[in-house]
Coordinates of C-alpha atoms and ligand atoms in Angstrom, one line a residue:
M1 CA 23.6 55.5 -25.7
W2 CA 23.1 55.2 -21.9
L3 CA 20.3 52.7 -22.5
L4 CA 22.7 50.5 -24.5
A5 CA 25.3 50.8 -21.8
A6 CA 22.8 49.9 -19.1
S7 CA 21.4 46.9 -20.9
A8 CA 24.9 45.7 -21.7
S9 CA 25.8 45.9 -18.0
L10 CA 22.6 44.0 -17.2
L11 CA 23.3 41.3 -19.8
P12 CA 25.5 39.0 -17.6
A13 CA 22.8 39.1 -14.8
V14 CA 20.1 38.3 -17.3
L15 CA 22.1 35.4 -18.8
L16 CA 22.9 34.1 -15.4
L17 CA 19.3 34.2 -14.3
S18 CA 17.9 32.6 -17.4
S19 CA 20.4 29.8 -17.3
R20 CA 19.6 29.1 -13.7
Y21 CA 15.9 29.0 -14.3
R22 CA 16.5 26.9 -17.4
G23 CA 18.2 24.4 -15.2
E24 CA 15.4 24.4 -12.6
A25 CA 12.7 24.2 -15.2
A26 CA 14.5 21.3 -16.9
A27 CA 14.8 19.5 -13.5
L28 CA 11.1 20.2 -12.8
W29 CA 10.1 18.9 -16.2
R30 CA 12.2 15.8 -15.8
R31 CA 10.5 15.1 -12.4
A32 CA 7.1 15.7 -13.8
A33 CA 7.8 13.4 -16.8
A34 CA 9.1 10.7 -14.5
W35 CA 6.1 10.9 -12.3
L36 CA 3.7 10.8 -15.3
L37 CA 5.5 7.9 -16.8
G38 CA 5.4 6.0 -13.5
L39 CA 1.7 6.7 -13.3
L40 CA 1.1 5.5 -16.8
R41 CA 3.2 2.4 -16.3
G42 CA 1.4 1.6 -13.1
R43 CA -1.9 1.9 -14.9
V44 CA -0.9 0.0 -17.9
C45 CA 0.6 -2.7 -15.7
V46 CA -2.6 -3.0 -13.6
R47 CA -4.7 -3.1 -16.7
S48 CA -2.7 -5.8 -18.4
T49 CA -2.3 -7.8 -15.2
H50 CA -6.1 -7.6 -14.8
A51 CA -6.8 -8.6 -18.4
F52 CA -4.4 -11.6 -18.2
V53 CA -5.8 -12.9 -14.8
F54 CA -9.4 -12.2 -15.7
T55 CA -9.3 -14.1 -19.0
N56 CA -6.9 -16.9 -18.0
C57 CA -8.1 -18.0 -14.6
T58 CA -11.0 -20.3 -13.7
H59 CA -13.6 -18.0 -12.2
G60 CA -14.7 -18.8 -8.7
K61 CA -11.5 -20.7 -7.9
V62 CA -9.1 -18.7 -5.7
H63 CA -6.2 -21.1 -6.3
S64 CA -6.5 -20.6 -10.0
V65 CA -6.6 -16.8 -9.6
L66 CA -3.4 -16.9 -7.6
E67 CA -1.7 -19.3 -10.0
T68 CA -2.6 -17.1 -12.9
F69 CA -1.1 -14.1 -11.1
D70 CA 2.1 -16.0 -10.4
L71 CA 2.3 -17.0 -14.1
Y72 CA 1.9 -13.4 -15.1
T73 CA 4.6 -12.1 -12.7
K74 CA 7.0 -14.8 -14.0
T75 CA 6.8 -13.4 -17.5
H76 CA 5.9 -9.7 -17.1
P77 CA 6.9 -6.8 -15.0
S78 CA 4.1 -6.3 -12.5
A79 CA 3.0 -4.2 -9.5
S80 CA 1.7 -7.1 -7.5
V81 CA 3.9 -8.2 -4.6
G82 CA 4.6 -11.7 -6.0
P83 CA 4.8 -15.1 -4.4
Q84 CA 7.7 -14.3 -1.9
I85 CA 5.7 -11.7 0.0
G86 CA 2.6 -13.8 -0.7
E87 CA 4.0 -16.8 1.3
L88 CA 4.8 -14.4 4.2
L89 CA 1.3 -13.1 4.1
D90 CA -0.1 -16.7 4.3
E91 CA 2.1 -17.5 7.3
V92 CA 1.0 -14.3 9.2
V93 CA -2.7 -14.7 8.4
G94 CA -2.6 -18.4 9.3
R95 CA -0.9 -17.5 12.7
L96 CA -3.1 -14.5 13.6
R97 CA -6.5 -15.6 12.1
P98 CA -7.4 -11.9 12.0
L99 CA -11.1 -10.8 12.1
L100 CA -10.4 -7.3 10.7
V101 CA -7.7 -6.6 8.3
L102 CA -6.7 -3.2 6.7
E103 CA -4.7 -3.1 3.4
L104 CA -3.4 0.3 2.2
G105 CA -2.5 0.1 -1.5
M106 CA -4.5 -2.6 -3.3
H107 CA -2.7 -2.6 -6.7
C108 CA -3.9 -5.6 -8.7
A109 CA -5.6 -7.2 -5.7
Y110 CA -3.1 -10.1 -5.6
S111 CA -2.4 -9.6 -1.9
S112 CA -6.1 -8.9 -1.1
V113 CA -7.0 -12.3 -2.6
R114 CA -4.2 -13.9 -0.8
L115 CA -5.2 -12.4 2.6
L116 CA -8.9 -13.2 2.1
R117 CA -8.2 -16.8 1.2
L118 CA -6.8 -17.6 4.7
M119 CA -8.9 -15.3 6.8
P120 CA -11.6 -16.8 9.1
P121 CA -15.1 -16.9 7.6
A122 CA -16.3 -14.2 9.9
G123 CA -13.3 -12.0 9.0
R124 CA -13.4 -8.8 6.9
L125 CA -10.8 -7.0 4.7
I126 CA -10.9 -3.3 4.2
T127 CA -8.7 -2.4 1.3
V128 CA -7.8 1.1 0.2
E129 CA -6.7 2.2 -3.3
L130 CA -6.1 5.8 -4.3
D131 CA -6.6 5.2 -8.1
P132 CA -10.3 4.7 -8.8
V133 CA -9.7 2.6 -12.0
T134 CA -7.2 0.3 -10.2
A135 CA -9.8 0.0 -7.3
D136 CA -12.5 -1.1 -9.8
L137 CA -10.3 -3.6 -11.5
G138 CA -9.0 -5.0 -8.2
E139 CA -12.6 -5.3 -6.8
E140 CA -13.5 -7.4 -9.9
I141 CA -10.6 -9.7 -9.3
I142 CA -11.7 -10.3 -5.7
L143 CA -15.2 -11.1 -6.8
V144 CA -13.9 -13.4 -9.6
S145 CA -11.9 -15.2 -6.9
G146 CA -15.2 -16.1 -5.3
F147 CA -15.3 -13.7 -2.3
K148 CA -18.5 -11.9 -1.3
H149 CA -19.1 -8.2 -0.6
S150 CA -19.8 -9.2 3.0
Q151 CA -16.1 -10.3 3.3
F152 CA -14.4 -7.2 2.0
Q153 CA -14.8 -3.6 1.2
V154 CA -12.8 -1.5 -1.3
L155 CA -12.4 2.2 -0.5
A156 CA -11.2 4.3 -3.5
C157 CA -9.7 7.2 -1.7
S158 CA -6.4 8.3 -0.1
S159 CA -5.3 6.3 2.9
A160 CA -5.5 9.4 5.1
E161 CA -9.1 9.9 4.1
A162 CA -10.0 6.2 4.6
I163 CA -8.5 6.2 8.1
S164 CA -10.1 9.4 9.3
N165 CA -13.5 8.2 8.1
M166 CA -12.9 4.6 9.3
P167 CA -15.7 4.5 11.9
S168 CA -18.3 5.1 9.2
H169 CA -16.9 2.1 7.2
L170 CA -17.0 -0.3 10.1
E171 CA -19.9 -2.7 10.9
P172 CA -21.6 -2.1 14.3
H173 CA -19.9 -5.0 16.0
E174 CA -16.5 -3.9 14.5
K175 CA -16.9 -0.4 15.9
T176 CA -17.1 -1.8 19.4
G177 CA -14.5 -4.5 18.7
A178 CA -10.8 -4.5 19.2
G179 CA -9.8 -2.9 15.9
F180 CA -7.4 -4.1 13.2
S181 CA -5.2 -7.1 14.1
L182 CA -3.4 -7.0 10.8
V183 CA -2.4 -3.9 8.7
L184 CA -0.6 -4.3 5.4
M185 CA 1.0 -1.1 4.1
D186 CA 2.0 -1.2 0.5
H187 CA 1.1 2.3 -0.7
D188 CA 3.2 5.5 -0.8
P189 CA 6.0 5.1 1.9
E190 CA 5.7 8.8 2.6
Q191 CA 2.3 8.0 4.0
Y192 CA 3.4 5.1 6.3
L193 CA 4.2 7.3 9.3
P194 CA 1.3 9.7 9.1
D195 CA -1.1 6.8 8.6
L196 CA 0.4 4.8 11.5
L197 CA 0.1 7.9 13.7
S198 CA -3.5 8.4 12.6
L199 CA -4.4 4.7 13.3
E200 CA -2.8 5.0 16.8
R201 CA -4.7 8.3 17.5
Q202 CA -8.0 6.8 16.5
Q203 CA -7.3 3.6 18.5
L204 CA -7.8 1.4 15.5
L205 CA -5.0 -1.0 16.2
C206 CA -6.0 -4.0 18.4
P207 CA -4.4 -3.3 21.8
S208 CA -3.8 -7.0 22.6
G209 CA -1.8 -7.4 19.4
C210 CA -1.6 -6.1 15.8
S211 CA 0.8 -7.1 13.1
L212 CA 2.0 -4.3 10.9
L213 CA 3.5 -5.4 7.6
L214 CA 5.4 -2.7 5.8
V215 CA 6.3 -3.6 2.2
K216 CA 9.6 -2.1 1.1
R217 CA 9.4 -1.5 -2.6
D218 CA 12.0 1.2 -2.3
Q219 CA 14.7 0.6 0.2
R220 CA 16.0 4.2 0.1
S221 CA 12.7 5.8 0.7
A222 CA 12.9 8.5 3.4
G223 CA 9.3 7.7 4.5
L224 CA 10.3 4.2 5.3
G225 CA 13.2 5.4 7.4
R226 CA 10.8 7.8 9.3
V227 CA 8.3 5.1 10.2
L228 CA 11.0 2.7 11.3
D229 CA 12.5 5.5 13.5
H230 CA 9.1 6.0 15.1
I231 CA 8.7 2.3 15.7
R232 CA 12.2 1.8 17.2
G233 CA 11.6 4.9 19.5
Q234 CA 8.4 3.3 21.0
A235 CA 9.9 0.0 22.4
D236 CA 7.1 -0.2 25.0
R237 CA 4.5 -0.7 22.2
Y238 CA 6.3 -1.8 19.1
S239 CA 8.8 -4.6 18.3
V240 CA 10.3 -5.4 15.0
T241 CA 9.6 -9.2 14.7
R242 CA 11.0 -9.7 11.2
D243 CA 13.2 -7.4 9.0
L244 CA 13.6 -8.7 5.5
Q245 CA 14.7 -7.0 2.3
V246 CA 11.2 -6.8 0.9
L247 CA 9.2 -6.4 4.1
T248 CA 9.3 -5.5 7.8
E249 CA 7.0 -7.1 10.2
V250 CA 6.2 -5.1 13.4
F251 CA 4.2 -6.3 16.4
Y252 CA 2.1 -3.7 18.3
R253 CA 0.5 -4.1 21.7
T254 CA -0.4 -1.7 24.4
D255 CA -1.7 -4.1 27.1
G256 CA 1.8 -5.6 27.6
L257 CA 1.2 -6.1 31.3
T258 CA -1.5 -8.7 30.9
A259 CA -0.6 -12.2 30.0
R260 CA -0.4 -13.1 26.4
S261 CA -3.5 -14.9 25.3
T262 CA -1.8 -17.0 22.6
Ligands
NAG1 C1 -3.8 -15.6 -21.4 O1 -2.6 -16.4 -21.4 C2 -1.9 -16.5 -22.7 C3 -0.8 -17.6 -22.5 O2 -0.4 -17.7 -21.2 C4 -1.4 -15.2 -23.2 O3 -0.8 -15.3 -24.4 C5 -2.6 -14.3 -23.3 O4 -2.2 -13.0 -23.7 C6 -3.4 -14.2 -22.0 N1 -4.6 -13.3 -22.1 C7 -4.6 -12.0 -21.8 C8 -5.9 -11.3 -22.1 O5 -3.7 -11.4 -21.3

């Protein structure tokens, strides 16, 4: 009898607990499902973009590759940045003529091709992609565009890993050189600040001037807010040169006392 009474008195607590955990479990499940769906969608999108561009472009012709990408993004949802950011990239690369460029987040390689197309012949692009399948497909698109392995390198790993091992990926003359004069960040915004701090720490940003392009796929991202706070708090080194809805351009230099070479 006392057992029944005891369990009856416990019942409300048990019910309360199980309903609370049910709520949490459901929320957790919803988050996991959304993440998985995003991942699958990303992959499917990269695969179908790749198939469309690979079969429909003229191999060896960079203009045809970019046109085919644009045709695809006009008619399909796509992970590539599209012509609006593409034109901004053209303008920045044309102005800076960078010899060493870092791209974090390669996606379908649209921006990689766009960057390579206007870089000086001696320039080199290092592009980082976390997903190994995406990295392989992207590399194929860069080769199809007519670029050689001497002009670019694809690193299939996390951005943090790529940056911390960067010296081993650089050519001898790049190791003693000025570092990156253009960095395009289009990966996980949560990584923007830690990666920027790591690039600073390792002195990989060209001290006489480096353009940072931060792609804003999600305006409300907390990571984006954090990196912009850091940049605005270091006015001696950073200045925001362009703040658009899709992208923020930041100029970095640490030898501000010497005359501008340009
Ligand atoms: C090539 O383009 C055509 C028409 O623009 C399209 O229907 C076809 O699906 C594309 N090929 C691939 C493999 O996506």
